[in-house]
mmCIF file of C-alpha atoms and ligand atoms in Angstrom:
data_model
loop_
_atom_site.group_PDB
_atom_site.id
_atom_site.type_symbol
_atom_site.label_atom_id
_atom_site.label_comp_id
_atom_site.label_asym_id
_atom_site.label_seq_id
_atom_site.Cartn_x
_atom_site.Cartn_y
_atom_site.Cartn_z
ATOM 1 C CA UNK A 945 94.672 109.134 157.652
ATOM 2 C CA UNK A 946 91.406 110.376 156.086
ATOM 3 C CA UNK A 947 89.470 112.885 158.175
ATOM 4 C CA UNK A 948 86.360 111.577 159.917
ATOM 5 C CA UNK A 949 84.883 115.076 160.064
ATOM 6 C CA UNK A 950 81.535 115.541 158.369
ATOM 7 C CA UNK A 951 79.764 118.836 157.881
ATOM 8 C CA UNK A 952 76.047 119.322 157.273
ATOM 9 C CA UNK A 953 73.600 122.149 156.648
ATOM 10 C CA UNK A 954 69.899 122.447 157.511
ATOM 11 C CA UNK A 955 67.667 125.124 155.952
ATOM 12 C CA UNK A 956 68.293 125.917 152.304
ATOM 13 C CA UNK A 957 66.177 129.078 152.123
ATOM 14 C CA UNK A 958 67.051 132.476 150.666
ATOM 15 C CA UNK A 959 70.150 132.746 152.877
ATOM 16 C CA UNK A 960 70.894 129.156 153.819
ATOM 17 C CA UNK A 961 71.092 127.918 150.229
ATOM 18 C CA UNK A 962 74.040 130.241 149.569
ATOM 19 C CA UNK A 963 75.728 129.590 152.926
ATOM 20 C CA UNK A 964 75.487 125.840 152.343
ATOM 21 C CA UNK A 965 77.216 126.293 148.979
ATOM 22 C CA UNK A 966 80.180 127.918 150.748
ATOM 23 C CA UNK A 967 80.154 125.227 153.430
ATOM 24 C CA UNK A 968 80.313 122.583 150.733
ATOM 25 C CA UNK A 969 83.440 124.111 149.185
ATOM 26 C CA UNK A 970 85.041 124.161 152.644
ATOM 27 C CA UNK A 971 84.124 120.513 153.151
ATOM 28 C CA UNK A 972 85.561 119.453 149.811
ATOM 29 C CA UNK A 973 88.818 121.329 150.371
ATOM 30 C CA UNK A 974 89.295 120.399 154.019
ATOM 31 C CA UNK A 975 87.744 116.950 154.290
ATOM 32 C CA UNK A 976 87.554 115.717 150.704
ATOM 33 C CA UNK A 977 83.860 114.956 150.897
ATOM 34 C CA UNK A 978 80.622 116.788 150.084
ATOM 35 C CA UNK A 979 78.546 118.578 152.686
ATOM 36 C CA UNK A 980 75.269 116.878 153.626
ATOM 37 C CA UNK A 981 72.183 119.081 153.208
ATOM 38 C CA UNK A 982 68.587 118.773 154.368
ATOM 39 C CA UNK A 983 65.573 121.008 153.834
ATOM 40 C CA UNK A 984 61.997 120.711 155.101
ATOM 41 C CA UNK A 985 60.686 121.032 151.532
ATOM 42 C CA UNK A 986 62.857 118.262 150.035
ATOM 43 C CA UNK A 987 62.892 119.646 146.488
ATOM 44 C CA UNK A 988 65.185 122.490 147.618
ATOM 45 C CA UNK A 989 67.739 119.947 148.892
ATOM 46 C CA UNK A 990 67.594 117.948 145.649
ATOM 47 C CA UNK A 991 68.081 121.137 143.638
ATOM 48 C CA UNK A 992 70.954 122.217 145.898
ATOM 49 C CA UNK A 993 72.723 118.921 145.278
ATOM 50 C CA UNK A 994 72.272 119.340 141.503
ATOM 51 C CA UNK A 995 73.594 122.894 141.477
ATOM 52 C CA UNK A 996 76.373 122.708 144.093
ATOM 53 C CA UNK A 997 77.337 119.029 144.290
ATOM 54 C CA UNK A 998 76.209 118.627 147.904
ATOM 55 C CA UNK A 999 74.626 115.377 149.105
ATOM 56 C CA UNK A 1000 70.903 115.764 149.827
ATOM 57 C CA UNK A 1001 69.722 113.546 152.685
ATOM 58 C CA UNK A 1002 66.143 112.397 153.042
ATOM 59 C CA UNK A 1003 65.738 112.641 156.791
ATOM 60 C CA UNK A 1004 67.185 114.619 159.687
ATOM 61 C CA UNK A 1005 68.401 111.345 161.189
ATOM 62 C CA UNK A 1006 70.780 111.032 158.214
ATOM 63 C CA UNK A 1007 72.738 113.969 159.679
ATOM 64 C CA UNK A 1008 73.630 112.148 162.903
ATOM 65 C CA UNK A 1009 77.291 111.619 161.869
ATOM 66 C CA UNK A 1010 77.890 115.362 161.429
ATOM 67 C CA UNK A 1011 80.694 116.693 163.596
ATOM 68 C CA UNK A 1012 79.810 120.235 162.522
ATOM 69 C CA UNK A 1013 76.192 121.088 161.761
ATOM 70 C CA UNK A 1014 75.102 124.521 160.496
ATOM 71 C CA UNK A 1015 71.519 125.751 160.410
ATOM 72 C CA UNK A 1016 69.777 128.781 158.923
ATOM 73 C CA UNK A 1017 66.090 128.609 159.868
ATOM 74 C CA UNK A 1018 63.440 131.217 160.565
ATOM 75 C CA UNK A 1019 63.487 131.243 164.380
ATOM 76 C CA UNK A 1020 65.247 129.739 167.401
ATOM 77 C CA UNK A 1021 62.128 127.646 168.063
ATOM 78 C CA UNK A 1022 62.618 126.050 164.626
ATOM 79 C CA UNK A 1023 66.276 125.354 165.456
ATOM 80 C CA UNK A 1024 65.305 123.687 168.725
ATOM 81 C CA UNK A 1025 62.663 121.538 167.016
ATOM 82 C CA UNK A 1026 65.085 120.413 164.300
ATOM 83 C CA UNK A 1027 67.979 119.639 166.655
ATOM 84 C CA UNK A 1028 65.672 117.479 168.785
ATOM 85 C CA UNK A 1029 65.330 115.182 165.745
ATOM 86 C CA UNK A 1030 69.063 114.729 164.995
ATOM 87 C CA UNK A 1031 70.921 112.253 167.227
ATOM 88 C CA UNK A 1032 74.275 114.076 166.987
ATOM 89 C CA UNK A 1033 77.223 112.520 168.807
ATOM 90 C CA UNK A 1034 78.703 114.111 171.923
ATOM 91 C CA UNK A 1035 81.265 116.767 171.012
ATOM 92 C CA UNK A 1036 79.523 117.809 167.783
ATOM 93 C CA UNK A 1037 79.499 121.575 167.155
ATOM 94 C CA UNK A 1038 76.291 123.346 166.067
ATOM 95 C CA UNK A 1039 76.731 126.680 164.275
ATOM 96 C CA UNK A 1040 73.413 128.506 164.068
ATOM 97 C CA UNK A 1041 73.222 131.181 161.337
ATOM 98 C CA UNK A 1042 69.555 131.848 162.143
ATOM 99 C CA UNK A 1043 68.817 135.373 163.392
ATOM 100 C CA UNK A 1044 67.642 134.056 166.725
ATOM 101 C CA UNK A 1045 66.441 135.158 170.125
ATOM 102 C CA UNK A 1046 69.434 135.567 172.484
ATOM 103 C CA UNK A 1047 67.663 134.332 175.620
ATOM 104 C CA UNK A 1048 66.148 131.309 173.854
ATOM 105 C CA UNK A 1049 69.540 130.597 172.268
ATOM 106 C CA UNK A 1050 71.337 130.693 175.620
ATOM 107 C CA UNK A 1051 68.792 128.305 177.140
ATOM 108 C CA UNK A 1052 68.990 125.950 174.140
ATOM 109 C CA UNK A 1053 72.807 125.909 174.135
ATOM 110 C CA UNK A 1054 72.955 125.186 177.870
ATOM 111 C CA UNK A 1055 70.446 122.332 177.519
ATOM 112 C CA UNK A 1056 72.244 120.797 174.518
ATOM 113 C CA UNK A 1057 75.539 120.797 176.401
ATOM 114 C CA UNK A 1058 74.118 119.484 179.662
ATOM 115 C CA UNK A 1059 71.862 116.773 178.196
ATOM 116 C CA UNK A 1060 73.739 115.708 175.053
ATOM 117 C CA UNK A 1061 77.303 117.083 175.226
ATOM 118 C CA UNK A 1062 76.675 119.160 172.083
ATOM 119 C CA UNK A 1063 78.552 122.457 171.637
ATOM 120 C CA UNK A 1064 76.789 125.522 170.207
ATOM 121 C CA UNK A 1065 77.639 128.898 168.657
ATOM 122 C CA UNK A 1066 75.144 131.495 167.452
ATOM 123 C CA UNK A 1067 76.385 132.988 164.183
ATOM 124 C CA UNK A 1068 73.707 135.192 162.576
ATOM 125 C CA UNK A 1069 74.747 137.080 159.473
ATOM 126 C CA UNK A 1070 74.142 140.469 157.899
ATOM 127 C CA UNK A 1071 74.507 141.050 154.186
ATOM 128 C CA UNK A 1072 71.289 139.828 152.572
ATOM 129 C CA UNK A 1073 71.012 137.246 149.810
ATOM 130 C CA UNK A 1074 73.582 139.034 147.629
ATOM 131 C CA UNK A 1075 76.134 139.075 150.451
ATOM 132 C CA UNK A 1076 75.423 135.423 151.203
ATOM 133 C CA UNK A 1077 75.979 134.464 147.592
ATOM 134 C CA UNK A 1078 79.154 136.527 147.241
ATOM 135 C CA UNK A 1079 80.524 135.375 150.608
ATOM 136 C CA UNK A 1080 80.684 138.963 151.909
ATOM 137 C CA UNK A 1081 78.414 138.755 154.957
ATOM 138 C CA UNK A 1082 79.332 139.970 158.407
ATOM 139 C CA UNK A 1083 78.925 137.226 161.007
ATOM 140 C CA UNK A 1084 78.053 138.175 164.587
ATOM 141 C CA UNK A 1085 79.398 135.272 166.568
ATOM 142 C CA UNK A 1086 78.474 134.138 170.052
ATOM 143 C CA UNK A 1087 80.597 131.367 171.549
ATOM 144 C CA UNK A 1088 81.735 130.212 174.968
ATOM 145 C CA UNK A 1089 85.091 128.486 174.505
ATOM 146 C CA UNK A 1090 88.211 129.366 172.486
ATOM 147 C CA UNK A 1091 87.911 126.025 170.614
ATOM 148 C CA UNK A 1092 84.272 126.651 169.618
ATOM 149 C CA UNK A 1093 84.997 130.246 168.612
ATOM 150 C CA UNK A 1094 88.016 129.223 166.516
ATOM 151 C CA UNK A 1095 86.149 126.403 164.737
ATOM 152 C CA UNK A 1096 83.075 128.545 164.058
ATOM 153 C CA UNK A 1097 85.156 131.529 162.913
ATOM 154 C CA UNK A 1098 87.072 129.410 160.420
ATOM 155 C CA UNK A 1099 83.858 128.144 158.911
ATOM 156 C CA UNK A 1100 81.896 131.411 158.959
ATOM 157 C CA UNK A 1101 84.880 133.026 157.245
ATOM 158 C CA UNK A 1102 83.827 131.158 154.131
ATOM 159 C CA UNK A 1103 80.676 133.283 153.751
ATOM 160 C CA UNK A 1104 81.862 136.437 155.500
ATOM 161 C CA UNK A 1105 84.092 139.400 154.851
ATOM 162 C CA UNK A 1106 84.171 139.853 158.614
ATOM 163 C CA UNK A 1107 83.527 137.577 161.594
ATOM 164 C CA UNK A 1108 83.211 139.404 164.914
ATOM 165 C CA UNK A 1109 83.167 137.451 168.168
ATOM 166 C CA UNK A 1110 80.582 139.508 170.085
ATOM 167 C CA UNK A 1111 80.781 137.579 173.377
ATOM 168 C CA UNK A 1112 79.384 134.378 174.929
ATOM 169 C CA UNK A 1113 76.551 132.354 173.368
ATOM 170 C CA UNK A 1114 73.585 134.696 172.770
ATOM 171 C CA UNK A 1115 75.766 137.767 172.134
ATOM 172 C CA UNK A 1116 75.680 137.157 168.372
ATOM 173 C CA UNK A 1117 71.879 137.081 168.323
ATOM 174 C CA UNK A 1118 71.675 140.131 170.599
ATOM 175 C CA UNK A 1119 73.958 142.105 168.275
ATOM 176 C CA UNK A 1120 72.085 140.954 165.195
ATOM 177 C CA UNK A 1121 68.645 142.044 166.436
ATOM 178 C CA UNK A 1122 70.004 145.510 167.199
ATOM 179 C CA UNK A 1123 71.639 145.569 163.751
ATOM 180 C CA UNK A 1124 68.279 144.844 162.159
ATOM 181 C CA UNK A 1125 66.242 147.329 164.165
ATOM 182 C CA UNK A 1126 68.827 149.962 163.155
ATOM 183 C CA UNK A 1127 68.467 148.867 159.527
ATOM 184 C CA UNK A 1128 64.675 149.337 159.784
ATOM 185 C CA UNK A 1129 65.030 152.642 161.644
ATOM 186 C CA UNK A 1130 67.342 154.032 158.968
ATOM 187 C CA UNK A 1131 64.948 152.965 156.223
ATOM 188 C CA UNK A 1132 61.968 154.557 157.999
ATOM 189 C CA UNK A 1133 63.894 157.760 158.700
ATOM 190 C CA UNK A 1134 65.112 158.051 155.119
ATOM 191 C CA UNK A 1135 61.580 157.462 153.837
ATOM 192 C CA UNK A 1136 60.080 160.115 156.141
ATOM 193 C CA UNK A 1137 62.687 162.606 155.008
ATOM 194 C CA UNK A 1138 62.093 161.875 151.324
ATOM 195 C CA UNK A 1139 58.318 162.166 151.749
ATOM 196 C CA UNK A 1140 58.715 165.649 153.222
ATOM 197 C CA UNK A 1141 61.084 166.666 150.425
ATOM 198 C CA UNK A 1142 58.767 165.325 147.719
ATOM 199 C CA UNK A 1143 55.827 167.274 149.195
ATOM 200 C CA UNK A 1144 58.039 170.341 149.251
ATOM 201 C CA UNK A 1145 58.793 169.884 145.553
ATOM 202 C CA UNK A 1146 62.308 168.406 145.745
ATOM 203 C CA UNK A 1147 62.810 165.279 143.652
ATOM 204 C CA UNK A 1148 63.775 162.406 146.051
ATOM 205 C CA UNK A 1149 66.299 160.918 143.606
ATOM 206 C CA UNK A 1150 68.049 164.279 143.351
ATOM 207 C CA UNK A 1151 67.895 164.801 147.103
ATOM 208 C CA UNK A 1152 69.438 161.369 147.685
ATOM 209 C CA UNK A 1153 72.219 162.143 145.244
ATOM 210 C CA UNK A 1154 73.112 165.070 147.507
ATOM 211 C CA UNK A 1155 72.525 163.301 150.823
ATOM 212 C CA UNK A 1156 74.584 160.296 149.751
ATOM 213 C CA UNK A 1157 77.509 162.681 149.413
ATOM 214 C CA UNK A 1158 76.647 164.360 152.708
ATOM 215 C CA UNK A 1159 76.613 163.562 156.406
ATOM 216 C CA UNK A 1160 73.017 162.253 156.459
ATOM 217 C CA UNK A 1161 73.990 159.258 154.327
ATOM 218 C CA UNK A 1162 73.343 155.703 155.535
ATOM 219 C CA UNK A 1163 73.299 152.306 153.870
ATOM 220 C CA UNK A 1164 69.529 152.752 153.576
ATOM 221 C CA UNK A 1165 69.757 156.120 151.801
ATOM 222 C CA UNK A 1166 72.075 154.448 149.282
ATOM 223 C CA UNK A 1167 69.622 151.579 148.780
ATOM 224 C CA UNK A 1168 66.465 153.697 148.628
ATOM 225 C CA UNK A 1169 66.721 154.473 144.880
ATOM 226 C CA UNK A 1170 66.910 150.803 143.892
ATOM 227 C CA UNK A 1171 64.597 149.314 146.520
ATOM 228 C CA UNK A 1172 61.928 151.990 146.939
ATOM 229 C CA UNK A 1173 62.076 154.751 144.297
ATOM 230 C CA UNK A 1174 62.170 152.045 141.610
ATOM 231 C CA UNK A 1175 58.953 150.601 143.180
ATOM 232 C CA UNK A 1176 60.651 147.175 143.068
ATOM 233 C CA UNK A 1177 60.572 146.495 146.850
ATOM 234 C CA UNK A 1178 62.680 143.413 146.202
ATOM 235 C CA UNK A 1179 65.565 143.354 148.669
ATOM 236 C CA UNK A 1180 64.819 139.674 149.397
ATOM 237 C CA UNK A 1181 64.135 139.789 153.138
ATOM 238 C CA UNK A 1182 60.633 138.972 154.327
ATOM 239 C CA UNK A 1183 58.806 141.592 156.393
ATOM 240 C CA UNK A 1184 57.711 138.898 158.863
ATOM 241 C CA UNK A 1185 61.354 137.946 159.536
ATOM 242 C CA UNK A 1186 62.383 141.591 159.968
ATOM 243 C CA UNK A 1187 59.450 142.138 162.325
ATOM 244 C CA UNK A 1188 60.624 139.067 164.271
ATOM 245 C CA UNK A 1189 64.110 140.581 164.627
ATOM 246 C CA UNK A 1190 62.692 143.979 165.640
ATOM 247 C CA UNK A 1191 60.471 142.340 168.274
ATOM 248 C CA UNK A 1192 63.549 140.583 169.687
ATOM 249 C CA UNK A 1193 65.351 143.949 169.744
ATOM 250 C CA UNK A 1194 62.327 145.553 171.429
ATOM 251 C CA UNK A 1195 62.414 142.914 174.176
ATOM 252 C CA UNK A 1196 66.172 143.382 174.644
ATOM 253 C CA UNK A 1197 65.884 147.162 174.855
ATOM 254 C CA UNK A 1198 62.803 146.903 177.099
ATOM 255 C CA UNK A 1199 64.667 144.679 179.551
ATOM 256 C CA UNK A 1200 67.997 146.510 179.521
ATOM 257 C CA UNK A 1201 67.205 150.188 178.879
ATOM 258 C CA UNK A 1202 63.456 150.763 179.372
ATOM 259 C CA UNK A 1203 63.970 154.546 179.025
ATOM 260 C CA UNK A 1204 64.482 154.054 175.240
ATOM 261 C CA UNK A 1205 61.817 155.642 173.030
ATOM 262 C CA UNK A 1206 63.040 155.417 169.419
ATOM 263 C CA UNK A 1207 63.589 151.662 169.061
ATOM 264 C CA UNK A 1208 60.164 150.809 170.578
ATOM 265 C CA UNK A 1209 58.535 153.096 167.964
ATOM 266 C CA UNK A 1210 60.388 151.300 165.157
ATOM 267 C CA UNK A 1211 59.162 147.968 166.547
ATOM 268 C CA UNK A 1212 55.575 149.279 166.512
ATOM 269 C CA UNK A 1213 55.871 150.484 162.916
ATOM 270 C CA UNK A 1214 57.213 147.108 161.756
ATOM 271 C CA UNK A 1215 54.208 145.425 163.382
ATOM 272 C CA UNK A 1216 51.830 147.877 161.694
ATOM 273 C CA UNK A 1217 53.502 147.274 158.321
ATOM 274 C CA UNK A 1218 53.194 143.501 158.736
ATOM 275 C CA UNK A 1219 49.480 143.867 159.588
ATOM 276 C CA UNK A 1220 49.060 145.974 156.439
ATOM 277 C CA UNK A 1221 51.126 144.019 153.892
ATOM 278 C CA UNK A 1222 51.506 140.516 155.354
ATOM 279 C CA UNK A 1223 54.542 138.522 156.514
ATOM 280 C CA UNK A 1224 55.685 137.538 153.037
ATOM 281 C CA UNK A 1225 55.976 141.122 151.747
ATOM 282 C CA UNK A 1226 59.508 142.442 151.290
ATOM 283 C CA UNK A 1227 60.606 144.376 154.379
ATOM 284 C CA UNK A 1228 61.345 147.469 152.248
ATOM 285 C CA UNK A 1229 57.557 147.851 151.966
ATOM 286 C CA UNK A 1230 57.612 149.560 155.380
ATOM 287 C CA UNK A 1231 58.273 152.609 153.206
ATOM 288 C CA UNK A 1232 54.809 152.156 151.670
ATOM 289 C CA UNK A 1233 53.182 152.334 155.103
ATOM 290 C CA UNK A 1234 54.631 155.818 155.571
ATOM 291 C CA UNK A 1235 53.703 156.786 152.003
ATOM 292 C CA UNK A 1236 50.107 155.733 152.633
ATOM 293 C CA UNK A 1237 49.895 157.724 155.846
ATOM 294 C CA UNK A 1238 51.484 160.783 154.250
ATOM 295 C CA UNK A 1239 49.292 160.498 151.137
ATOM 296 C CA UNK A 1240 52.447 160.882 149.043
ATOM 297 C CA UNK A 1241 54.231 158.349 146.820
ATOM 298 C CA UNK A 1242 57.995 158.560 146.360
HETATM 299 P P1 NDP B 1766 63.577 131.648 154.162
HETATM 300 O O1 NDP B 1766 62.148 131.723 154.537
HETATM 301 O O2 NDP B 1766 63.965 131.835 152.750
HETATM 302 O O3 NDP B 1766 64.174 130.248 154.650
HETATM 303 C C1 NDP B 1766 63.821 129.680 155.877
HETATM 304 C C2 NDP B 1766 64.364 128.277 155.921
HETATM 305 O O4 NDP B 1766 64.017 127.672 157.177
HETATM 306 C C3 NDP B 1766 63.749 127.361 154.838
HETATM 307 O O5 NDP B 1766 64.729 126.432 154.447
HETATM 308 C C4 NDP B 1766 62.614 126.674 155.611
HETATM 309 O O6 NDP B 1766 62.221 125.444 155.037
HETATM 310 C C5 NDP B 1766 63.290 126.459 156.936
HETATM 311 N N1 NDP B 1766 62.387 126.272 158.076
HETATM 312 C C6 NDP B 1766 61.609 127.199 158.679
HETATM 313 N N2 NDP B 1766 60.960 126.650 159.716
HETATM 314 C C7 NDP B 1766 61.347 125.368 159.786
HETATM 315 C C8 NDP B 1766 61.033 124.290 160.646
HETATM 316 N N3 NDP B 1766 60.188 124.444 161.694
HETATM 317 N N4 NDP B 1766 61.616 123.102 160.426
HETATM 318 C C9 NDP B 1766 62.481 122.928 159.401
HETATM 319 N N5 NDP B 1766 62.823 123.916 158.542
HETATM 320 C C10 NDP B 1766 62.252 125.115 158.735
HETATM 321 O O7 NDP B 1766 64.308 132.702 155.127
HETATM 322 P P2 NDP B 1766 65.720 133.423 154.944
HETATM 323 O O8 NDP B 1766 66.693 132.495 154.337
HETATM 324 O O9 NDP B 1766 65.496 134.767 154.368
HETATM 325 O O10 NDP B 1766 66.078 133.654 156.493
HETATM 326 C C11 NDP B 1766 66.594 132.610 157.301
HETATM 327 C C12 NDP B 1766 67.176 133.246 158.568
HETATM 328 O O11 NDP B 1766 68.203 134.177 158.189
HETATM 329 C C13 NDP B 1766 66.136 134.041 159.372
HETATM 330 O O12 NDP B 1766 66.394 133.927 160.742
HETATM 331 C C14 NDP B 1766 66.352 135.468 158.879
HETATM 332 O O13 NDP B 1766 65.921 136.416 159.842
HETATM 333 C C15 NDP B 1766 67.860 135.480 158.659
HETATM 334 N N6 NDP B 1766 68.379 136.436 157.680
HETATM 335 C C16 NDP B 1766 67.757 136.689 156.479
HETATM 336 C C17 NDP B 1766 68.296 137.628 155.598
HETATM 337 C C18 NDP B 1766 67.669 137.947 154.262
HETATM 338 O O14 NDP B 1766 68.004 138.994 153.681
HETATM 339 N N7 NDP B 1766 66.773 137.102 153.719
HETATM 340 C C19 NDP B 1766 69.523 138.367 155.930
HETATM 341 C C20 NDP B 1766 70.148 137.952 157.164
HETATM 342 C C21 NDP B 1766 69.576 137.055 158.015
HETATM 343 P P3 NDP B 1766 61.199 125.431 153.771
HETATM 344 O O15 NDP B 1766 62.057 125.685 152.559
HETATM 345 O O16 NDP B 1766 60.618 124.074 153.797
HETATM 346 O O17 NDP B 1766 60.194 126.524 154.016
#
């Protein structure tokens, strides 16, 4: 008997476009039909269908038959607004790859289940656009039942090298915001260190060659040559979105461990960088804020 399952994807941005491509392959292999895709700016959906073979739908209502619906939008508020416009059937599973707010996500999931019988997992990813394209992200999954966790894991596996069930709904988003504030902290720390070394007369590229073979190495020290020293600042993640994640982390830390001092400072610096360079700047431009203040360019 042919499967009645239908998968769909909403939000074909820098990350979502790649994730939807993986979802489509899953749909073809498992259900023998293309994934449905929708994007607020419709031209991205049309282009996605041309490139990947997905079916672009014109309105959110056209996704109502989806039994599994994935989203990758900017914020949890966007997810809530979009889901309110899709009359999904009871029992449908929503998998939200947005880097969301854990408390808002928990409230949304509870409301969807109580009012509409819709199941929900938060499944934010780390790995950037390159990881999304290659299918090598890490997914931080929040889910409440073994069935939801199993279904979401199987799907997220398609774009991930690793899927970690972090706990109940909201735990994925909580883990992701801490991941991103650590990412920012490591970038800021590496930049401060390189600025001091440059002023002292040590070439930052040479210093990084040493540090990347030493115990001070981090993912950010390995990326600094390409993202910052090259002056490209083109990782592909908007400063406004990183600031959003850091603010979420700041709220989490403030509510759980108010004695913390380092993460709140990182949150402040991200806000100052956004005020300086704008939301659409690449997040690696936080390095330029420190350069400006130090009066030194790496
Ligand atoms: P983009 O800005 O490239 O994409 C955002 C997507 O959300 C677009 O499809 C946009 O539509 C859509 N959207 C935003 N608001 C609404 C709304 N109210 N209604 C309908 N659609 C909406 O962002 P990214 O792909 O970079 O990021 C998406 C999510 O993934 C964010 O939560 C981000 O923090 C996270 N993320 C990003 C990473 C990166 O490196 N870029 C890495 C890991 C996670 P439209 O095209 O019309 O603007």
